[in-house]
Short mmCIF file of C-alpha atoms in Angstrom, two decimals:
data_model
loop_
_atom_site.label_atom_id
_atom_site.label_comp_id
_atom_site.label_asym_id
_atom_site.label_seq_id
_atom_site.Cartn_x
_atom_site.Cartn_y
_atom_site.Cartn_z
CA UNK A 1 -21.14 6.79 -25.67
CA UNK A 2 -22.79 5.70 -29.04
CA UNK A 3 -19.25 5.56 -30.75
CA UNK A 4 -17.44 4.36 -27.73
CA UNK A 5 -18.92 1.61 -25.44
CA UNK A 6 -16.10 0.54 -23.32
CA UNK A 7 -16.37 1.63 -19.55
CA UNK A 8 -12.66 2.53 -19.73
CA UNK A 9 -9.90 4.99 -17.77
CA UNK A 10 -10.15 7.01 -20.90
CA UNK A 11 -13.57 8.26 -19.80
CA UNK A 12 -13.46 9.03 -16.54
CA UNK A 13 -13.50 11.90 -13.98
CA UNK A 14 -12.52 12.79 -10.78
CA UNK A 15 -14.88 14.64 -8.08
CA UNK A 16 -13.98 15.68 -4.26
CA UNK A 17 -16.92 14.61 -1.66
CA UNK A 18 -16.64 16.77 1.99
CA UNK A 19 -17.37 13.94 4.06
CA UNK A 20 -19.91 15.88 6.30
CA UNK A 21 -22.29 12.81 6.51
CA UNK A 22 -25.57 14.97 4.92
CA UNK A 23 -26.63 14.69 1.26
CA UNK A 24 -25.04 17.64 -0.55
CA UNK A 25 -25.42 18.09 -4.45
CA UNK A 26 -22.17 17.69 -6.62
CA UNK A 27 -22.16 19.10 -9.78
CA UNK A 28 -20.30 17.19 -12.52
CA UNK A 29 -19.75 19.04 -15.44
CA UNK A 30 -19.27 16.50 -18.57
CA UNK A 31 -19.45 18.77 -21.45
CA UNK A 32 -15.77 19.81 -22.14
CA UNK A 33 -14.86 16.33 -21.65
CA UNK A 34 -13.13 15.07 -25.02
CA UNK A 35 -14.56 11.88 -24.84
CA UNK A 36 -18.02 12.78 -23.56
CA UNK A 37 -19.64 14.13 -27.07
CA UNK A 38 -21.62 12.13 -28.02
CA UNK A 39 -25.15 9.78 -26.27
CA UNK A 40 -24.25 8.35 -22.78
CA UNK A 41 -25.33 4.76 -22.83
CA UNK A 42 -24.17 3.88 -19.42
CA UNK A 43 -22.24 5.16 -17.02
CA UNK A 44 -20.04 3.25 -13.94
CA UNK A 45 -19.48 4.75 -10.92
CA UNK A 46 -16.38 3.61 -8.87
CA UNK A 47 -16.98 5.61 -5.22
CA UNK A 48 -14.35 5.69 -3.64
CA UNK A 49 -10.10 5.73 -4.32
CA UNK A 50 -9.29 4.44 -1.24
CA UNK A 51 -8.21 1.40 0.45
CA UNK A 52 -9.89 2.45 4.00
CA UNK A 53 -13.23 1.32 4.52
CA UNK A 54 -15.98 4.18 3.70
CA UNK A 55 -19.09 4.24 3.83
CA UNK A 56 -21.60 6.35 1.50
CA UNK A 57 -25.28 6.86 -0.05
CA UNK A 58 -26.62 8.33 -3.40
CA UNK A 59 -29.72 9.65 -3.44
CA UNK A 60 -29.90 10.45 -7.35
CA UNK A 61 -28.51 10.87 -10.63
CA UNK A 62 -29.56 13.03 -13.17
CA UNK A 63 -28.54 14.21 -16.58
CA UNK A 64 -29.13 17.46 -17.86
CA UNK A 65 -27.81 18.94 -21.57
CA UNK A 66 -25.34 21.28 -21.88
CA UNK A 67 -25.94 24.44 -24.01
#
């Protein structure tokens, strides 16, 4: 964020993927997050919590406002 630019555990969520192998949409919603209040300057995506190999795609990323 503007007042925090550290790519840090104190930022992050956690989302469930089902693993069916087709492009599905996932929803993450940011805006009751304490620490998300503020301009995102960057963002890090870690995909996987697993030491297994897996394998994945994104398509895209978007941002939309809350409110």
């Amino acid at each position: 964020t503007e007042t925090d630019v550290d790519l840090d555990g104190v930022k992050y969520t956690t989302f469930d993927v089902d693993g069916s192998g087709e492009f599905v949409d996932i929803v993450i919603d940011l805006s009751d997050h304490p620490e998300w209040d503020s301009t995102i300057r960057s963002i890090r995506i870690d995909p996987v919590t697993t030491d297994e190999p897996v394998q994945g795609a994104i398509d895209r990323i978007w941002f939309e406002r809350s409110g």
